[in-house]
Short mmCIF file of C-alpha atoms in Angstrom, two decimals:
data_model
loop_
_atom_site.label_atom_id
_atom_site.label_comp_id
_atom_site.label_asym_id
_atom_site.label_seq_id
_atom_site.Cartn_x
_atom_site.Cartn_y
_atom_site.Cartn_z
CA MET A 624 184.32 55.72 78.46
CA LYS A 625 186.22 57.60 81.12
CA LYS A 626 184.51 58.93 84.24
CA ASP A 627 187.48 61.24 84.97
CA VAL A 628 185.90 64.71 85.12
CA LEU A 629 188.93 66.05 83.55
CA ILE A 630 187.82 65.46 80.14
CA TYR A 631 184.96 68.06 80.54
CA TYR A 632 187.44 70.43 82.04
CA ASP A 633 187.95 72.56 78.70
CA LEU A 634 184.36 72.60 78.24
CA ILE A 635 183.32 73.41 81.66
CA THR A 636 185.98 76.22 81.86
CA SER A 637 184.87 77.85 78.83
CA LEU A 638 181.72 78.49 80.23
CA LYS A 639 182.44 81.82 82.34
CA THR A 640 178.73 83.24 82.79
CA THR A 641 175.35 82.00 83.28
CA GLN A 642 174.27 83.31 79.90
CA GLU A 643 176.86 81.10 78.34
CA VAL A 644 175.80 78.29 80.41
CA GLU A 645 172.09 78.77 79.41
CA SER A 646 172.82 79.00 75.61
CA PHE A 647 175.27 75.92 75.92
CA VAL A 648 172.80 73.83 77.84
CA SER A 649 170.25 74.82 75.26
CA GLU A 650 172.48 73.89 72.38
CA ILE A 651 173.11 70.38 74.03
CA ASP A 652 169.29 69.77 74.32
CA THR A 653 169.00 70.67 70.84
CA LEU A 654 171.52 68.34 69.91
CA MET A 655 170.12 65.49 71.92
CA PHE A 656 166.80 66.22 70.47
CA GLU A 657 167.76 66.03 66.87
CA PHE A 658 169.99 62.92 67.70
CA TYR A 659 166.98 60.99 69.03
CA ASN A 660 164.58 62.19 66.18
CA THR A 661 166.81 61.65 63.41
CA LYS A 662 166.16 58.36 61.61
CA GLY A 663 168.97 55.92 62.30
CA LEU A 664 170.34 58.23 65.14
CA LEU A 665 172.67 60.01 63.12
CA ILE A 666 175.03 62.02 65.00
CA HIS A 667 176.58 63.96 62.21
CA LYS A 668 172.96 65.23 61.48
CA ALA A 669 172.42 65.94 65.07
CA LEU A 670 175.60 68.16 65.11
CA ASP A 671 174.24 70.11 62.33
CA SER A 672 171.51 71.50 64.42
CA ILE A 673 174.03 73.31 66.63
CA SER A 674 176.51 76.33 66.23
CA PHE A 675 180.02 75.87 64.65
CA GLY A 676 181.58 77.25 67.66
CA THR A 677 179.87 74.96 70.28
CA VAL A 678 180.42 71.92 67.54
CA GLY A 679 184.35 72.92 67.61
CA LYS A 680 184.51 72.71 71.42
CA ILE A 681 182.68 69.47 71.61
CA MET A 682 184.89 67.91 68.87
CA GLN A 683 188.04 69.11 70.58
CA ALA A 684 187.02 67.48 73.74
CA PHE A 685 186.36 64.02 72.10
CA LEU A 686 189.62 64.16 70.37
CA LYS A 687 191.57 65.48 73.43
CA ASN A 688 190.33 62.67 75.11
CA ASN A 689 190.46 59.84 72.57
CA LEU A 690 186.81 59.62 72.45
CA ASP A 691 184.67 58.37 69.45
CA ILE A 692 181.97 60.92 68.77
CA TYR A 693 180.39 58.48 66.60
CA ASN A 694 179.77 56.13 69.04
CA LYS A 695 176.28 56.55 70.16
CA ASP A 696 176.76 55.20 73.90
CA THR A 697 179.81 57.56 74.24
CA PHE A 698 177.95 60.30 72.72
CA VAL A 699 174.98 60.10 74.97
CA SER A 700 176.72 59.39 78.09
CA PHE A 701 179.18 62.34 77.33
CA PHE A 702 176.46 64.76 77.09
CA GLN A 703 174.54 63.47 80.19
CA THR A 704 177.52 63.57 82.35
CA LEU A 705 178.23 67.08 80.84
CA LYS A 706 174.76 68.33 81.79
CA ILE A 707 175.10 66.84 85.52
CA LEU A 708 178.50 68.78 85.94
CA ILE A 709 177.12 72.12 84.68
CA LYS A 710 174.19 71.60 87.11
CA LYS A 711 176.84 71.38 89.79
CA LEU A 712 178.35 74.78 88.79
CA LYS A 713 178.09 77.40 91.51
CA VAL A 714 177.17 81.06 90.69
CA ILE A 715 178.50 84.10 91.81
CA LYS A 716 176.42 86.98 91.32
CA LEU A 717 178.09 90.46 90.68
CA VAL A 718 176.55 93.79 90.46
CA LEU A 719 178.92 96.11 88.39
CA ALA A 720 179.06 99.75 87.67
CA PHE A 721 179.74 99.13 83.82
CA ASP A 722 179.03 96.49 81.21
CA PRO A 723 182.20 94.43 81.03
CA THR A 724 183.65 93.19 77.68
CA ARG A 725 184.51 89.55 77.07
CA ILE A 726 188.00 90.08 78.15
CA THR A 727 187.10 91.69 81.58
CA ILE A 728 184.88 88.81 82.16
CA GLU A 729 187.68 86.50 81.39
CA LYS A 730 189.99 88.09 83.51
CA ILE A 731 187.31 88.14 86.39
CA HIS A 732 186.66 84.58 85.70
CA ASN A 733 190.39 83.67 85.83
CA PHE A 734 190.66 85.84 88.93
CA VAL A 735 187.75 83.72 90.49
CA LYS A 736 189.29 80.19 89.30
CA GLU A 737 192.80 81.25 90.60
CA ASN A 738 191.72 82.63 93.80
CA ILE A 739 188.52 81.07 94.79
CA GLY A 740 188.60 77.76 92.90
CA MET A 741 187.05 76.02 89.90
CA GLY A 742 183.39 75.29 89.43
CA TYR A 743 182.21 78.91 89.40
CA ILE A 744 180.40 80.86 86.82
CA LEU A 745 179.38 84.56 86.98
CA ASP A 746 176.14 86.30 86.92
CA ILE A 747 176.53 89.70 85.74
CA GLU A 748 174.16 92.56 86.43
CA VAL A 749 175.00 96.25 85.24
CA TYR A 750 173.89 99.12 87.87
CA HIS A 751 175.63 102.34 87.12
CA ASP A 752 174.95 104.02 90.41
CA VAL A 753 177.34 101.74 92.31
CA LEU A 754 180.17 103.76 90.63
CA GLY A 755 182.74 101.13 91.27
CA GLY A 756 183.62 97.82 92.73
CA ALA A 757 181.16 95.13 93.03
CA ILE A 758 178.31 93.61 95.15
CA VAL A 759 179.21 90.16 95.65
CA ILE A 760 176.11 87.76 96.04
CA PHE A 761 176.85 84.08 96.72
CA ASN A 762 174.96 81.31 98.04
CA GLY A 763 172.30 83.71 99.60
CA LYS A 764 175.05 85.83 101.20
CA TYR A 765 175.41 89.81 100.04
CA LYS A 766 178.29 92.05 100.25
CA ASP A 767 178.34 95.56 98.82
CA PHE A 768 182.12 96.41 98.09
CA THR A 769 181.30 99.37 95.71
CA LEU A 770 182.30 102.91 95.63
CA LYS A 771 178.82 104.03 96.58
CA LYS A 772 178.70 102.04 99.57
CA ASN A 773 182.08 103.66 100.55
CA LEU A 774 180.76 107.07 99.99
CA GLU A 775 177.81 106.44 102.23
CA GLU A 776 179.86 105.01 104.70
CA ILE A 777 182.15 108.19 104.67
CA TYR A 778 179.01 110.47 104.71
CA ARG A 779 177.50 108.68 107.39
CA LEU A 780 180.94 108.92 109.50
CA ARG A 781 181.34 112.40 108.66
CA ARG A 782 177.62 113.62 108.65
CA SER A 783 178.20 116.01 111.76
CA GLU A 784 180.68 117.69 109.56
CA ILE A 785 178.75 118.26 106.54
CA LEU A 786 175.49 119.14 108.41
CA PRO A 787 176.68 120.59 111.90
CA ASN A 788 173.12 121.78 112.80
CA ARG A 789 171.62 118.21 112.25
CA THR A 790 169.75 117.28 115.69
CA MET B 729 50.22 158.96 137.46
CA ASN B 730 48.72 158.69 141.18
CA ILE B 731 45.32 159.25 142.70
CA GLU B 732 45.70 163.07 143.82
CA SER B 733 46.60 163.97 140.36
CA VAL B 734 43.44 162.16 138.91
CA MET B 735 41.31 163.71 141.53
CA PHE B 736 42.66 167.14 140.88
CA PHE B 737 41.97 166.87 137.01
CA ASP B 738 38.40 165.45 137.78
CA LEU B 739 37.65 168.52 140.16
CA VAL B 740 38.85 171.05 137.38
CA ILE B 741 36.73 169.29 134.84
CA THR B 742 33.68 169.68 137.11
CA VAL B 743 34.34 173.14 138.06
CA PHE B 744 34.58 173.83 134.06
CA ILE B 745 31.19 172.29 133.34
CA LEU B 746 29.60 174.21 136.10
CA VAL B 747 31.04 177.37 134.89
CA VAL B 748 29.95 176.64 131.35
CA ALA B 749 26.35 175.43 132.63
CA LEU B 750 25.99 178.97 134.57
CA ILE B 751 27.08 180.94 131.61
CA ALA B 752 24.33 178.81 129.55
CA VAL B 753 21.82 179.58 132.12
CA GLY B 754 22.61 183.24 132.31
CA TYR B 755 22.18 183.77 128.70
CA TYR B 756 18.88 181.91 128.50
CA PHE B 757 17.62 184.39 131.04
CA TRP B 758 19.10 187.15 129.11
CA ARG B 759 17.16 186.27 126.18
CA TYR B 760 14.17 185.33 128.18
CA ALA B 761 14.13 188.71 129.93
CA LYS B 762 14.73 190.53 126.42
CA LYS B 763 11.69 188.52 124.78
CA VAL B 764 9.69 189.31 127.60
CA ASN B 765 10.35 192.93 127.69
CA GLY B 766 9.56 193.12 123.87
CA LYS B 767 6.17 191.54 124.26
CA VAL B 768 5.72 194.06 127.17
CA GLY B 769 5.99 197.10 125.04
CA ILE B 770 3.75 195.34 122.34
CA THR B 771 0.82 195.10 124.85
CA GLY B 772 1.38 198.31 126.73
CA GLY B 773 -1.51 197.75 129.29
CA ASP B 774 0.28 196.13 131.99
CA ALA B 775 3.58 197.63 131.44
CA GLY B 776 4.27 198.56 135.06
CA GLU B 777 3.38 195.23 136.50
CA ASN B 778 5.44 193.55 133.60
CA ALA B 779 8.29 195.94 134.42
CA ASP B 780 7.94 194.83 138.10
CA LEU B 781 7.90 191.47 137.19
CA LEU B 782 10.70 191.97 135.15
CA SER B 783 12.92 193.60 137.45
CA GLN B 784 11.79 190.97 140.16
CA ALA B 785 12.81 188.28 137.67
CA ARG B 786 15.94 190.32 136.74
CA GLY B 787 16.68 190.69 140.35
CA LYS B 788 16.03 186.95 141.13
CA ALA B 789 18.24 186.05 138.13
CA ILE B 790 20.77 188.37 139.31
CA LYS B 791 20.57 186.69 142.64
CA MET B 792 20.69 183.63 141.26
CA ILE B 793 23.57 184.27 139.04
CA ASP B 794 25.18 185.81 142.17
CA GLU B 795 24.73 182.76 144.19
CA ALA B 796 25.79 180.82 141.33
CA ASN B 797 28.76 182.62 141.10
CA ASN B 798 29.46 182.47 144.68
CA LYS B 799 28.82 178.84 144.76
CA ALA B 800 31.00 178.45 141.87
CA LEU B 801 33.56 180.73 143.25
CA ASP B 802 33.16 178.47 146.54
CA ILE B 803 33.59 175.59 144.60
CA ILE B 804 36.68 176.87 142.61
CA SER B 805 38.23 178.22 145.98
CA LYS B 806 37.21 174.80 147.65
CA ALA B 807 38.66 173.09 144.76
CA THR B 808 41.82 175.19 144.69
CA LEU B 809 42.15 174.72 148.22
CA SER B 810 41.68 171.30 147.82
CA THR B 811 44.20 171.15 144.86
CA ASP B 812 46.41 173.21 146.89
CA THR B 813 46.11 170.61 149.85
CA VAL B 814 46.67 167.75 147.41
CA SER B 815 49.29 169.41 145.86
CA GLU B 816 50.95 170.24 149.22
CA THR B 817 50.06 166.70 150.67
CA PHE B 818 51.70 165.21 147.15
CA LYS B 819 54.57 167.27 147.57
CA GLN B 820 54.91 166.25 151.30
CA GLU B 821 54.32 162.62 150.46
CA MET B 822 56.72 162.97 147.51
CA SER B 823 59.41 164.58 149.69
CA HIS B 824 58.53 161.92 152.14
CA ILE B 825 58.73 159.14 149.59
CA SER B 826 61.96 160.82 148.10
CA SER B 827 63.65 161.11 151.38
CA VAL B 828 62.82 157.36 152.15
CA GLN B 829 63.82 156.46 148.89
CA ILE B 830 67.19 158.37 149.05
CA LYS B 831 67.46 156.85 152.45
CA GLU B 832 67.04 153.45 151.27
CA PHE B 833 69.23 154.00 148.03
CA LYS B 834 71.84 155.46 150.29
CA LYS B 835 71.20 152.43 152.57
CA ALA B 836 71.41 149.85 149.86
CA THR B 837 74.45 151.90 148.31
CA SER B 838 76.26 151.73 151.63
CA ASP B 839 75.35 148.02 152.06
CA PHE B 840 76.12 147.26 148.61
CA THR B 841 79.50 149.46 148.81
CA LYS B 842 80.30 147.73 151.96
CA THR B 843 79.57 144.26 150.27
CA TYR B 844 81.48 144.96 147.42
CA PHE B 845 84.51 146.15 149.70
CA GLN B 846 84.19 143.22 151.65
CA VAL B 847 84.28 140.69 148.46
CA LEU B 848 86.95 142.83 146.99
CA GLN B 849 89.04 142.49 150.13
CA ASP B 850 88.11 138.81 150.33
CA LEU B 851 89.15 138.64 146.57
CA LYS B 852 92.03 140.42 147.28
CA ALA B 853 93.42 138.30 150.19
CA ASN B 854 92.57 135.12 148.35
CA ASN B 855 94.21 136.44 145.14
CA ILE B 856 97.39 137.66 147.21
CA GLU B 857 97.46 134.25 148.86
CA ALA B 858 97.12 132.73 145.52
CA PHE B 859 99.79 134.93 144.03
CA GLN B 860 102.10 134.28 147.01
CA ASN B 861 101.55 130.40 146.67
CA VAL B 862 102.27 130.68 142.99
CA SER B 863 105.21 132.80 143.70
CA LYS B 864 106.45 130.38 146.18
CA ASP B 865 105.93 127.66 143.79
CA ILE B 866 107.82 129.40 141.06
CA GLU B 867 110.58 130.43 143.37
CA VAL B 868 110.93 126.63 144.50
CA ASN B 869 110.53 125.42 140.82
CA THR B 870 112.99 128.10 139.39
CA THR B 871 115.61 127.54 142.22
CA LYS B 872 115.32 123.78 141.54
CA GLU B 873 115.67 124.33 137.72
CA ILE B 874 118.63 126.58 138.32
CA THR B 875 120.41 124.10 140.41
CA ASN B 876 119.76 121.34 138.10
CA PHE B 877 120.98 123.42 135.21
CA LYS B 878 123.87 124.56 137.22
CA GLU B 879 125.03 121.12 138.14
CA SER B 880 124.30 119.98 134.48
CA MET B 881 126.56 122.93 133.25
CA GLU B 882 129.12 122.11 135.81
CA LYS B 883 129.25 118.30 134.74
CA LEU B 884 129.04 119.55 131.13
CA THR B 885 131.75 121.93 131.60
CA VAL B 886 133.97 119.35 133.38
CA LEU B 887 133.37 116.92 130.70
CA SER B 888 134.05 119.60 127.96
CA GLN B 889 137.10 120.59 129.61
CA ASP B 890 138.27 116.96 129.90
CA GLU B 891 137.37 116.45 126.50
CA VAL B 892 138.93 119.51 125.17
CA LYS B 893 141.94 118.63 127.34
CA LYS B 894 142.23 115.19 125.84
CA LYS B 895 141.63 116.48 122.06
CA ILE B 896 144.27 119.24 122.61
CA ASP B 897 146.67 116.57 124.37
CA ALA B 898 146.03 114.24 121.34
CA ASP B 899 146.22 116.91 118.75
CA TYR B 900 149.27 118.21 120.18
CA ALA B 901 150.85 114.48 120.39
CA LEU B 902 149.77 114.24 116.98
CA LEU B 903 151.04 117.43 115.65
CA THR B 904 154.12 116.99 117.40
CA LYS B 905 154.54 113.46 115.73
CA GLU B 906 153.63 114.94 112.45
CA MET B 907 156.07 117.74 112.97
CA GLU B 908 158.72 115.40 113.97
CA ASP B 909 158.06 113.09 110.93
CA TYR B 910 157.87 116.15 108.68
CA LYS B 911 161.29 117.27 110.19
CA ASN B 912 162.53 113.84 109.45
CA GLN B 913 161.39 113.77 106.09
CA GLU B 914 162.62 117.02 105.21
CA LEU B 915 166.09 116.47 106.69
CA GLN B 916 165.99 113.10 104.95
CA LYS B 917 165.22 114.86 101.89
CA VAL B 918 168.12 117.21 102.46
CA GLU B 919 170.46 114.37 103.39
CA SER B 920 169.38 112.44 100.18
CA GLY B 921 169.74 115.69 98.25
CA ILE B 922 173.11 116.37 99.56
CA TYR B 923 174.04 112.62 99.25
CA GLU B 924 172.69 112.70 95.70
CA LEU B 925 174.73 115.72 94.89
CA LEU B 926 177.86 114.03 96.26
CA GLU B 927 177.26 110.83 94.68
CA ASN B 928 176.64 112.83 91.38
CA VAL B 929 179.82 114.68 91.89
CA SER B 930 181.76 111.34 92.75
CA LYS B 931 180.14 109.69 89.62
CA LEU B 932 181.16 112.62 87.68
CA VAL B 933 184.86 112.79 89.15
CA LEU B 934 185.31 108.98 89.63
CA GLY B 935 183.16 107.67 86.87
CA LYS B 936 185.15 109.42 84.15
CA ALA B 937 188.53 109.38 86.04
CA LEU B 938 188.38 105.42 86.81
CA SER B 939 190.02 103.43 83.79
CA LEU B 940 188.67 100.07 83.00
CA SER B 941 191.94 98.57 84.45
CA GLU B 942 191.10 100.29 87.64
CA HIS B 943 187.23 99.04 87.40
CA GLU B 944 188.69 95.65 86.89
CA GLU B 945 191.18 96.08 90.03
CA LEU B 946 188.26 97.48 92.09
CA ILE B 947 186.11 94.26 91.20
CA GLU B 948 189.07 91.99 91.68
CA LYS B 949 189.55 93.88 95.34
CA SER B 950 185.72 93.23 96.03
CA LEU B 951 186.17 89.40 95.27
CA LYS B 952 189.10 89.30 97.53
CA GLU B 953 187.16 90.99 100.21
CA ALA B 954 184.56 88.74 99.81
CA LYS B 955 186.58 85.68 99.94
CA LYS B 956 188.44 87.13 103.18
CA GLU B 957 184.83 87.40 104.77
CA GLY B 958 184.16 83.87 104.04
CA ILE B 959 181.37 84.41 101.52
CA PHE B 960 182.02 81.47 99.33
CA LYS B 961 182.52 79.06 101.93
#
């Protein structure tokens, strides 16, 4: 089996948020559990235990890279490597003023991929009071680029104009 | 009752008894003479002789009566004199005794008065001295008490003043702090209120004014800024 991480590219890049990763990892765990608990270690039986969408993505990855999905060693090795790679994904937490659609999430993720690099997923939290923009939290670092923050800054700088009698 | 009075009454009783005896003797002779005259009349022979005897007897009797009377009068006069003398003596004695008694009494009264006044003077002097001592003690004690009280009051007053000053300073500081805190809180509230108001206005204006693409643009801008600031390194 090829050790090239590119064989996992499509699968990895299809994961854009922490929720998707959790769901995907959960399905892989289920798949592996079913594989090891089926008599004769039947792969097709194990694949039945997860969603069609995920099965489709997995099948595509195997086909694209000429891998035999029914080869038990290849099968096991593939998912073990995939899980290791998934664990290496870096999480960018974004606090947004609205609940983004899937398309918006894709746009943001693509923007991250193009401008920051690969191997990032998004952890999105919605907080309407930020009004617009985003709070970016990464690797313990915090930056507020929201409209709320901008308004506060404007208010702080022009406070004397708003409240002239403040002592 | 003294001796002179007893003698006087004895004398009066004696005179009285003698007078009664004289009257009794007179009466006896009168009866005897009458009886004799009656008997002479009956016999008639010796009438003249009898009449002489009778007149002699009568004369003797009268003489005897006169003598008795004289004696009685003499005794009475003597007794009266004696009584007067005794009475006079008694009066003199009484007067003398009275004067002596009065003198004695006056002297005793005078002595007693003198002694009484002397004792009174001594007592007065002692009392005055005692009162003076007591008064002096009271004065000393009172002065001492007043001095102590004054000192205590001064100490207490100074302590109280210090305590009150400290308390006032502490209260003033606390009050100033509380007022400052309250002022800051209120100003904070006002600021928060204004900020909230501005935020709400902004939210109303911007929230509705921003389109999805503008939101996305702002997010991308935020990510660019974050990258520029080196968050992803």
